[in-house]
Coordinates of C-alpha atoms in Angstrom, one line a residue:
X39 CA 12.9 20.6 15.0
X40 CA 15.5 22.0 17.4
X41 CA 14.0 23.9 20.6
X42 CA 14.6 27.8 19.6
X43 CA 17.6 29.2 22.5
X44 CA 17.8 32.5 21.0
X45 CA 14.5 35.3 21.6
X46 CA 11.3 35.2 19.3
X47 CA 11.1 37.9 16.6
X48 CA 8.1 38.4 15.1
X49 CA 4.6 36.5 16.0
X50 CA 2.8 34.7 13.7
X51 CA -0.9 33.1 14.5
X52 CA -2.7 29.5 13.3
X53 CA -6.2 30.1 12.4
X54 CA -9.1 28.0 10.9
X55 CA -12.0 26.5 11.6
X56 CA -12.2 23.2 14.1
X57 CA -10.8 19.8 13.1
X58 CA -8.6 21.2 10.5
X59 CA -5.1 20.0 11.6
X60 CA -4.4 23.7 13.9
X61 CA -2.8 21.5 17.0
X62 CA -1.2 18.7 14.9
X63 CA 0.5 21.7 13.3
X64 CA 1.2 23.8 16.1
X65 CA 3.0 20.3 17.6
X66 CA 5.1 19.6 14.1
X67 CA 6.2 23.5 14.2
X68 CA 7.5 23.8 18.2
X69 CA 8.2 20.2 18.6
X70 CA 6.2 19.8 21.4
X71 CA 3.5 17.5 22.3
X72 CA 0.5 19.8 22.7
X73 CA 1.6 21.2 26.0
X74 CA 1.7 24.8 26.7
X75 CA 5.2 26.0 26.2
X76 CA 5.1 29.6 27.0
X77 CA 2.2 32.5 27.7
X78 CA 1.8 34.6 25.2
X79 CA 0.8 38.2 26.5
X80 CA -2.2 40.2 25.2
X81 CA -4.2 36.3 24.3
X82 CA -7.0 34.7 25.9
X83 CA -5.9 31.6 28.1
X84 CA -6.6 29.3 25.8
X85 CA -4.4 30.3 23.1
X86 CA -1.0 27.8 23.2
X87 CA 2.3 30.0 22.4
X88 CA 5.9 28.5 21.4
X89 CA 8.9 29.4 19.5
X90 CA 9.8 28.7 16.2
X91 CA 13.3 28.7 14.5
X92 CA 13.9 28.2 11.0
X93 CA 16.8 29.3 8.9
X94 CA 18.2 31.1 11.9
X95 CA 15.0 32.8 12.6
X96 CA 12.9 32.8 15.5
X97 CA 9.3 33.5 15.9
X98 CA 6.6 33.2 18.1
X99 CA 3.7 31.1 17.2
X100 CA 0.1 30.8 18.7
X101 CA -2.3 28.1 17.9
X102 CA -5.6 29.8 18.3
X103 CA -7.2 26.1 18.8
X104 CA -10.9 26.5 20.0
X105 CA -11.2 30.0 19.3
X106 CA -10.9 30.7 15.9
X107 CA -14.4 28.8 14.1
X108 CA -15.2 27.5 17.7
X109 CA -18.8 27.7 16.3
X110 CA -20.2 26.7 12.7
X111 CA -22.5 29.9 13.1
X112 CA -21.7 32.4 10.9
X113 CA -23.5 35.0 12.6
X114 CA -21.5 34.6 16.2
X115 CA -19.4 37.6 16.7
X116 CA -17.3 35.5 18.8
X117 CA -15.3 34.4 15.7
X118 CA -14.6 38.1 14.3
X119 CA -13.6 39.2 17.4
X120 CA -11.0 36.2 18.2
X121 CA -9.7 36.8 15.1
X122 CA -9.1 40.2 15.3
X123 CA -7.7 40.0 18.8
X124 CA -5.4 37.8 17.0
X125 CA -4.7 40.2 13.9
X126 CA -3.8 42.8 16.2
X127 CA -0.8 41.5 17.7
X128 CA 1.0 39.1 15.1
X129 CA 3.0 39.9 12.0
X130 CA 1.5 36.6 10.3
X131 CA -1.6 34.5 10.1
X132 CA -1.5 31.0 8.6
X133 CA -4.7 30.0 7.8
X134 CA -4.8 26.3 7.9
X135 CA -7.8 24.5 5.7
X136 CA -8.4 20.6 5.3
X137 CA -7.3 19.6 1.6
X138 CA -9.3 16.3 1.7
X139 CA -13.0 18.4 2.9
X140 CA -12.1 21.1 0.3
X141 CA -13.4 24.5 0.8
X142 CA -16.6 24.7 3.3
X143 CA -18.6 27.6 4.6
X144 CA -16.9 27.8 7.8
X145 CA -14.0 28.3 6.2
X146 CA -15.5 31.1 3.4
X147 CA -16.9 32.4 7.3
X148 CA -12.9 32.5 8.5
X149 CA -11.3 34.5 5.7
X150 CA -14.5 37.1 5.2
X151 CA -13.1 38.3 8.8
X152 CA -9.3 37.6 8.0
X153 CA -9.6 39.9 4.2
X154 CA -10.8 42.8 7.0
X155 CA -7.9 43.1 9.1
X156 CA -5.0 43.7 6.3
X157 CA -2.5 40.9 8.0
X158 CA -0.3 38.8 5.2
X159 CA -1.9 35.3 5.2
X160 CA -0.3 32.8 3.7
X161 CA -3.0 29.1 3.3
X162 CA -1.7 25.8 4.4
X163 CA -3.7 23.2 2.7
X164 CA -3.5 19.9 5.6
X165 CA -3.8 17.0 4.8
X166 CA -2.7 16.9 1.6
X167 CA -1.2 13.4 1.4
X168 CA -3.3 12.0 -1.1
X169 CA -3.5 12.9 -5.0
X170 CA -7.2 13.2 -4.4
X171 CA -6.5 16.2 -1.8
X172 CA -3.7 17.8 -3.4
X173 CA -5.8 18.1 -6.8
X174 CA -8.6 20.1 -4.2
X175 CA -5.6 22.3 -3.4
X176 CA -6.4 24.5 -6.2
X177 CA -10.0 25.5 -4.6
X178 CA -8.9 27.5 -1.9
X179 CA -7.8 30.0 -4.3
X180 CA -11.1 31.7 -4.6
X181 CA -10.5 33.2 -1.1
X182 CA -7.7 35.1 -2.4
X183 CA -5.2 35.1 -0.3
X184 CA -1.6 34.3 -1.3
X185 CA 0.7 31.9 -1.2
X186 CA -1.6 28.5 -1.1
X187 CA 1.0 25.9 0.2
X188 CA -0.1 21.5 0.4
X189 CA 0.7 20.6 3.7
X190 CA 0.4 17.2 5.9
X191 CA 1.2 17.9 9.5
X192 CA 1.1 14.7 10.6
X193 CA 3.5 13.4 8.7
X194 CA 5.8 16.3 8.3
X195 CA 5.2 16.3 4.4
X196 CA 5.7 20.5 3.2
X197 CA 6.6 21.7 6.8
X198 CA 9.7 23.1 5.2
X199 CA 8.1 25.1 2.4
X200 CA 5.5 26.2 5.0
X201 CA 8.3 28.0 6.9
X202 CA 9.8 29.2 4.4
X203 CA 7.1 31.3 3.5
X204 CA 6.3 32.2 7.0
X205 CA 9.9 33.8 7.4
X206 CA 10.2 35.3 4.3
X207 CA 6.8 37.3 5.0
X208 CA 8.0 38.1 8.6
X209 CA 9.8 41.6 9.4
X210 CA 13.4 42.0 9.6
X211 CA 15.0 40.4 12.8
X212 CA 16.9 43.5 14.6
X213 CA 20.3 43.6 12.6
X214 CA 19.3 41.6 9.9
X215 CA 17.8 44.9 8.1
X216 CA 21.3 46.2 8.2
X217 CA 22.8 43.2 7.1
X218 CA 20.4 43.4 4.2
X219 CA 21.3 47.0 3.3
X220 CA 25.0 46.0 3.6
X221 CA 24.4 43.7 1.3
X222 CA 23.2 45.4 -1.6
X223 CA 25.5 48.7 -0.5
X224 CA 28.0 46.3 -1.3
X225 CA 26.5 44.8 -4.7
X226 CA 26.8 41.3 -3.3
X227 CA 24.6 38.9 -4.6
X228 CA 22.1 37.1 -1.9
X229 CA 22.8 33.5 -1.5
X230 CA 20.6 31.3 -3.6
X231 CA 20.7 27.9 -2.4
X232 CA 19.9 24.9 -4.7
X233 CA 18.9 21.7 -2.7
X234 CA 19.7 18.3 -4.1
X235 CA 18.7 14.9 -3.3
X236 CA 20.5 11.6 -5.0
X237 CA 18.6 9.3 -5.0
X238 CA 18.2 6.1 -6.3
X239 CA 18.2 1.8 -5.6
X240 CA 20.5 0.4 -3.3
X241 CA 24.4 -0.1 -4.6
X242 CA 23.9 1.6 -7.9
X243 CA 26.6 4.5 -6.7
X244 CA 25.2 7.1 -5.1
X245 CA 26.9 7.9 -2.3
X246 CA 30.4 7.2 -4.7
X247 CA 28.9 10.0 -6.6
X248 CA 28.2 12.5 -3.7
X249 CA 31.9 11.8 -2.8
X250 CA 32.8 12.7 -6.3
X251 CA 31.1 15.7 -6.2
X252 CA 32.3 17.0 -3.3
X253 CA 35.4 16.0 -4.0
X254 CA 35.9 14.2 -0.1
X255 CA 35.2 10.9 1.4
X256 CA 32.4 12.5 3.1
X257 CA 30.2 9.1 2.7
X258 CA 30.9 5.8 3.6
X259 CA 31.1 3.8 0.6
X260 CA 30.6 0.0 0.2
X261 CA 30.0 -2.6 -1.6
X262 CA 27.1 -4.1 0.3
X263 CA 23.7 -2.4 -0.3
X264 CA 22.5 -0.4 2.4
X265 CA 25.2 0.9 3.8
X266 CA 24.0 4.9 3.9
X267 CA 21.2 5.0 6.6
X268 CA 20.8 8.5 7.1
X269 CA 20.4 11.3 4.6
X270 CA 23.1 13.7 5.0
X271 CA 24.2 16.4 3.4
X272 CA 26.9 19.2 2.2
X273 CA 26.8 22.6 1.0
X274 CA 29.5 23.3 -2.1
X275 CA 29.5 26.3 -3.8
X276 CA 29.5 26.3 -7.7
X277 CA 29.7 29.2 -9.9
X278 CA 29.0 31.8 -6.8
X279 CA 26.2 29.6 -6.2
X280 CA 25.8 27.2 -3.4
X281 CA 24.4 23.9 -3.9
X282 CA 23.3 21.7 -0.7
X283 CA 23.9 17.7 -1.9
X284 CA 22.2 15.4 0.4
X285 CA 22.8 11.5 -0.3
X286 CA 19.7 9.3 1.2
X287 CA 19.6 5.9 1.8
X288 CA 19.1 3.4 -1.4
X289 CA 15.2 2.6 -1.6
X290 CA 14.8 -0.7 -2.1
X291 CA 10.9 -2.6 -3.1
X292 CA 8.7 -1.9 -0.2
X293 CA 8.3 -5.5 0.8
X294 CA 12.2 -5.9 0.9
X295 CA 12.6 -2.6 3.1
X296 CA 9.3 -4.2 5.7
X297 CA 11.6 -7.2 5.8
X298 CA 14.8 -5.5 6.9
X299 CA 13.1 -3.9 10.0
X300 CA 12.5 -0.4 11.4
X301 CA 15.6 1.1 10.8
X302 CA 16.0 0.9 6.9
X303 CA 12.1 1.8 6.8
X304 CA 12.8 5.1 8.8
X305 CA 15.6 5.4 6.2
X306 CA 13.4 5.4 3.4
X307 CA 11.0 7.7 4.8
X308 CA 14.2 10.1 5.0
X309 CA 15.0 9.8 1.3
X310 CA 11.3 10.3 0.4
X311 CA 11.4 13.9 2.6
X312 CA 14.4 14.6 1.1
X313 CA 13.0 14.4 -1.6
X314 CA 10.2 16.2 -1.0
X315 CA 12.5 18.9 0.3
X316 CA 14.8 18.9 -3.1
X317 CA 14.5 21.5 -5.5
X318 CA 16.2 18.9 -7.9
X319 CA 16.6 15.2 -7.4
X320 CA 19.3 13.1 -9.3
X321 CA 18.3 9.8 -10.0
X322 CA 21.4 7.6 -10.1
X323 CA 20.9 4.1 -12.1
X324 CA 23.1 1.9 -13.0
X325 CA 24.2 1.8 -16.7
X326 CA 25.8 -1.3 -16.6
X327 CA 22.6 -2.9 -15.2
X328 CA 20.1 -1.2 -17.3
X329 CA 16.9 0.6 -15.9
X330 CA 14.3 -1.2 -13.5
X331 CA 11.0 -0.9 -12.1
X332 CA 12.3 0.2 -9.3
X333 CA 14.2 2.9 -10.5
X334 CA 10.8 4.1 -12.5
X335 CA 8.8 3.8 -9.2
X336 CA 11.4 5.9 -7.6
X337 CA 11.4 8.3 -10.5
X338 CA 7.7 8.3 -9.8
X339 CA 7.8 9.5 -6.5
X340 CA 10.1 12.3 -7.3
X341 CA 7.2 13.4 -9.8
X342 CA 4.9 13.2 -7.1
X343 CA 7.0 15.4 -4.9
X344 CA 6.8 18.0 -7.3
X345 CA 10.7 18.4 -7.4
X346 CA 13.1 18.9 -10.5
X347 CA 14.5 15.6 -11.8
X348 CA 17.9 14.8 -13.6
X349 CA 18.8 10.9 -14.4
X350 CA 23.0 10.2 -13.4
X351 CA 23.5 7.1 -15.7
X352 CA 26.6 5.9 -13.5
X353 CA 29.2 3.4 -14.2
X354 CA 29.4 4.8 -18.2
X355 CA 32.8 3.6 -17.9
X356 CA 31.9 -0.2 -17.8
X357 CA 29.8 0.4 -21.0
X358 CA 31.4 3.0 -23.0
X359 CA 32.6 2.1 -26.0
X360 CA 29.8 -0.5 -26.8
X361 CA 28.7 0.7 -30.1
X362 CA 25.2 2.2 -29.8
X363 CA 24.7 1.8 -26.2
X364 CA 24.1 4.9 -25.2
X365 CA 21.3 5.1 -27.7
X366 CA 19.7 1.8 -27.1
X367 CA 20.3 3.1 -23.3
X368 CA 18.5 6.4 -23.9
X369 CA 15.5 5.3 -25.5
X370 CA 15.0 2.4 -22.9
X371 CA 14.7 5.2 -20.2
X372 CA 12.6 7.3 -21.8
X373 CA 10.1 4.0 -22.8
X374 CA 10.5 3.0 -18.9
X375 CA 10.0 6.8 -16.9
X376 CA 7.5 8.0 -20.0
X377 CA 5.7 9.8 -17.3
X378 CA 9.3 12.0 -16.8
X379 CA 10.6 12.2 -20.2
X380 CA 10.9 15.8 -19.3
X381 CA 14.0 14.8 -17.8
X382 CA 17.9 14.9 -18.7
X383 CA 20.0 12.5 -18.6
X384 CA 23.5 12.6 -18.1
X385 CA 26.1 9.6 -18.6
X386 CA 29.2 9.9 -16.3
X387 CA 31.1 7.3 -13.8
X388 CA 31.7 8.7 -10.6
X389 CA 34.7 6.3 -10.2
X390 CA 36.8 7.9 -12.8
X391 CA 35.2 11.2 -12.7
X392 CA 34.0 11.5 -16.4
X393 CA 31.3 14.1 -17.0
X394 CA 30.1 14.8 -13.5
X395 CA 30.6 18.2 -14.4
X396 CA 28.0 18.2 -16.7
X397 CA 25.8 17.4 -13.8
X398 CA 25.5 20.7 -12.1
X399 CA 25.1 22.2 -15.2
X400 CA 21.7 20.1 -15.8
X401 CA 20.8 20.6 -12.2
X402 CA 21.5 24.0 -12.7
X403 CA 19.2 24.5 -15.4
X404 CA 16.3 22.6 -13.7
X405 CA 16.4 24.5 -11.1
X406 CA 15.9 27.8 -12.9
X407 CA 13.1 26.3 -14.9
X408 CA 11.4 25.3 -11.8
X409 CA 11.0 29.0 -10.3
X410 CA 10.1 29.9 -14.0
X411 CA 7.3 32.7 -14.2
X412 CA 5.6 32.7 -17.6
X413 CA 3.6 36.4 -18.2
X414 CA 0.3 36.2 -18.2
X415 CA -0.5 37.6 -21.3
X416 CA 2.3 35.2 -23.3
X417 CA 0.3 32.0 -21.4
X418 CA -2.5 33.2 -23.0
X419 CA -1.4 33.5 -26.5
X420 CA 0.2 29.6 -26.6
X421 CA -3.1 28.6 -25.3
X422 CA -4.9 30.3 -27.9
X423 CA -2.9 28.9 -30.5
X424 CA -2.9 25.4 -28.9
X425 CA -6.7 25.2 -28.3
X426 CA -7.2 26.2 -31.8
X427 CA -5.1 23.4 -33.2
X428 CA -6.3 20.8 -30.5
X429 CA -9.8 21.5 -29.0
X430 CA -9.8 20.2 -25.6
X431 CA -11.8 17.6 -23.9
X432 CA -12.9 16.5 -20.1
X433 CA -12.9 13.4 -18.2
X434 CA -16.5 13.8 -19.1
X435 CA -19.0 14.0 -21.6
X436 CA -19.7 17.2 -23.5
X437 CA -17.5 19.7 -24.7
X438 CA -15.6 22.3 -22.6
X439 CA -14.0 25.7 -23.2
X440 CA -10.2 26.8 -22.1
X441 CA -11.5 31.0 -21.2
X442 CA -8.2 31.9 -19.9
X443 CA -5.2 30.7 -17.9
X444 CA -2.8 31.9 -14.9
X445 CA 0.6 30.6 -13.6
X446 CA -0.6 30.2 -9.9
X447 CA 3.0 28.9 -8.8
X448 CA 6.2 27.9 -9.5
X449 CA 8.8 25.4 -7.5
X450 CA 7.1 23.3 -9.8
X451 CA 5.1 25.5 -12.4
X452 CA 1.6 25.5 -11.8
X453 CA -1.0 26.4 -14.1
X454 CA -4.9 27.5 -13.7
X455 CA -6.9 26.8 -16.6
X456 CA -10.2 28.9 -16.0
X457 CA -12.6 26.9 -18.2
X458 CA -17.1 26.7 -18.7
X459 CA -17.3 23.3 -17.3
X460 CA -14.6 23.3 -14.3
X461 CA -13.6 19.4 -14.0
X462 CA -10.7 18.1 -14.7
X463 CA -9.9 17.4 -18.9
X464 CA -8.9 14.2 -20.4
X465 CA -5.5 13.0 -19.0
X466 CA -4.5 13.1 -23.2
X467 CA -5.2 16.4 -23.1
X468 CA -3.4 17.5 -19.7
X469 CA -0.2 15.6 -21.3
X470 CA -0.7 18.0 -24.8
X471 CA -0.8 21.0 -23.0
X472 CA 2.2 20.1 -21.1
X473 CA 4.0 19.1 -23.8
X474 CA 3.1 22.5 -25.4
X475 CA 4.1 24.3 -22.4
X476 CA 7.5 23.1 -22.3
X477 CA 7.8 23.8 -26.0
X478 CA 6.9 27.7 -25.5
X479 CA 8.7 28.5 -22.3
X480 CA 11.0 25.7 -21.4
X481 CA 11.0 23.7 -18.4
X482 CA 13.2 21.5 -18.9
X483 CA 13.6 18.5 -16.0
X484 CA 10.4 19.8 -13.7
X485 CA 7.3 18.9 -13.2
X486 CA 4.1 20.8 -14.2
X487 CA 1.1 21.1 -12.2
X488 CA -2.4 21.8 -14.2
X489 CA -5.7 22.9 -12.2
X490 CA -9.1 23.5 -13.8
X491 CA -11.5 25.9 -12.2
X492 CA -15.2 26.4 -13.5
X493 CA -15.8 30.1 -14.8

């Protein structure tokens, strides 16, 4: 991140108990090194202050490292009065929470005092860079506070969606509340950006693709694998709707990128936080070559990262023409990714041009079923009907009971099953609700996200 040269507007405060991540996070936000960038007035000296600047926002964050939960007692004032020290002067608190511990009572401790102060609080879940803790995500919900976001400071995984919660919660910067009224004075829509990641294995087209679309030589192109390093990107607008395309670098087999050095590994880890970043990613394979491993692994990883997914069978004009191809092609994708047959796919040839069109509309539509809110009582009534013609069963023995379900998310869909027994159901039965799910409301080309709580 970019040192902030314009002035902070609006504070915002880490809190949590010790050992949680508070400083790692602190350091990934001001892009500092744990030193103290700048007195913050009104804290106690031991509270570290920096700026902040995302979107074209700045804000001023304190890490309330050692103070917040500086004792496991519950019954220390010392705690609630930090805390509220803290609540008085900030716009913001981000409670940060360890993902791999799960909820403890030092935490339940933390947010007793926070719920008594009325400041937004938006929960970053650290170290969330493992299935094992992201599925523990889900647990912090019984505190109640709103919006629960997977983080991994150390790495940098969800730092974006952090912030973007952060400033969307913060007050208006001065001018920017006239800019808004302006706005809607003037009955011009806000700007909705759709991020997009290509991605794919080395030489299959990508970056010929990204030209295509933006209509410019704005990547270099060769024929010799490799040759993007960086992920860049370029904001096109489409529709009255601006679309940010960012080409990464082609991710080869992980023993083939340790063999090429540091540079094409850093290059990797790009593509992977672009991906991470992406509201959709398009998966370019090529046609003419058929569908790999690797292209399923990479697929894979975009499922992981929670992000839309459309598959860009390039170089259709080499094979078009070949009697059922395209067929034959179809079904040997959907037998290869059968974890993401949720997603479209769309032959074109970005030499020629043919159908890349049709692209933006499928990313298009992804996007919109990934910030899809189902209503409550709707959920309900597919469950109902679902459970009644499939009972459902857990990873263990014994029976279990659906009592009711939520949308807790969206940007991808998640879902909270409310249920007698509380642990996770039978993968089979994950996949028929899913299935069910996207028959009832849609969501087409994104991932869904279930989580069981006991009731």
């Amino acid at each position: 991140m970019t040192r902030p040269t314009t002035r902070p507007h609006g504070q915002v405060a880490l809190v949590g108990r010790p050992n949680v991540g508070k400083s790692t996070l602190f350091n990934r936000l001001t892009g500092t090194r744990g030193a103290i960038v700048t007195a913050v007035a009104g804290t106690t000296r031991d509270v570290l202050g920096g700026a902040v600047e995302w979107q074209g926002r700045v804000f001023a964050l304190v890490d309330t490292g050692g103070v917040v939960g500086a004792s496991l007692d519950p019954m220390q004032d010392a705690v609630a009065e930090r805390v509220g020290r803290a609540a008085a002067t900030v716009d913001l608190l981000v409670f940060v929470v360890d993902g791999r511990e799960g909820p403890v009572p030092a935490d339940d401790e933390v947010a007793e005092t926070l719920r008594r102060h009325g400041v937004p609080v938006v929960v970053a879940v650290n170290k969330t860079d493992d299935r094992r803790s992201r599925d523990r995500a889900s647990e912090f919900h019984r505190f109640g506070f709103e919006p629960i976001v997977e983080i991994a400071a150390e790495h940098g995984l969800g730092i974006g969606d952090l912030l973007d919660e952060v400033v969307s919660r913060l007050p208006p910067a001065p001018g920017q509340a006239a800019a808004i009224t302006a706005a809607h004075e003037t009955d011009v829509p806000p700007t909705n950006e759709t991020r997009i990641a290509v991605v794919g294995r080395p030489n299959v087209g990508k970056s010929s693709l990204v030209n295509r679309l933006l209509g410019e030589d704005r990547v270099m192109v060769s024929a010799v694998p490799g040759t993007t390093r960086d992920a860049v990107d370029e904001v096109i607008r489409w529709h009255h709707r601006e679309l940010r395309v960012i080409d990464t670098a082609g991710m080869r087999r992980p023993g083939k990128v340790a063999q090429s050095g540091h540079v094409e590994a850093v290059s990797v880890v790009r593509a992977r936080h672009a991906m991470e970043q992406a509201d959709v990613s398009v998966l370019v394979i090529d046609a003419s070559a058929g569908v790999t491993r690797r292209d399923a692994a990479i697929a894979g990883e975009a499922e992981a990262a929670g992000c839309g997914l459309v598959i860009a069978a390039n170089k259709w004009d080499l094979v078009r023409g070949q009697g059922t191809f395209a067929k034959e092609f179809d079904l040997d994708v959907r037998e290869t990714l059968k974890f993401a047959d949720y997603a479209p796919i769309v032959h074109l040839s970005a030499l020629t041009g043919e159908r890349t069109a049709r692209l933006f509309d499928r990313v298009d539509e992804v996007a919109e079923a990934r910030r899809r809110q189902v209503p409550t009582g709707e959920l309900n009534r597919m469950m109902e009907t679902a459970v009644r013609q499939h009972a459902p069963s857990a990873q263990g023995k014994g029976s279990v009971k659906i009592k009711y379900a939520v949308q807790s998310g969206t940007a991808p869909p998640v879902f909270t099953l409310f249920t007698t027994r509380g642990e996770r159901l039978h993968f089979s039965y994950e996949r028929f609700l899913k299935n069910r799910l996207r028959g009832a409301f849609g969501f087409k080309g994104t991932p869904i996200r279930l989580k069981v709580r006991g009731r």
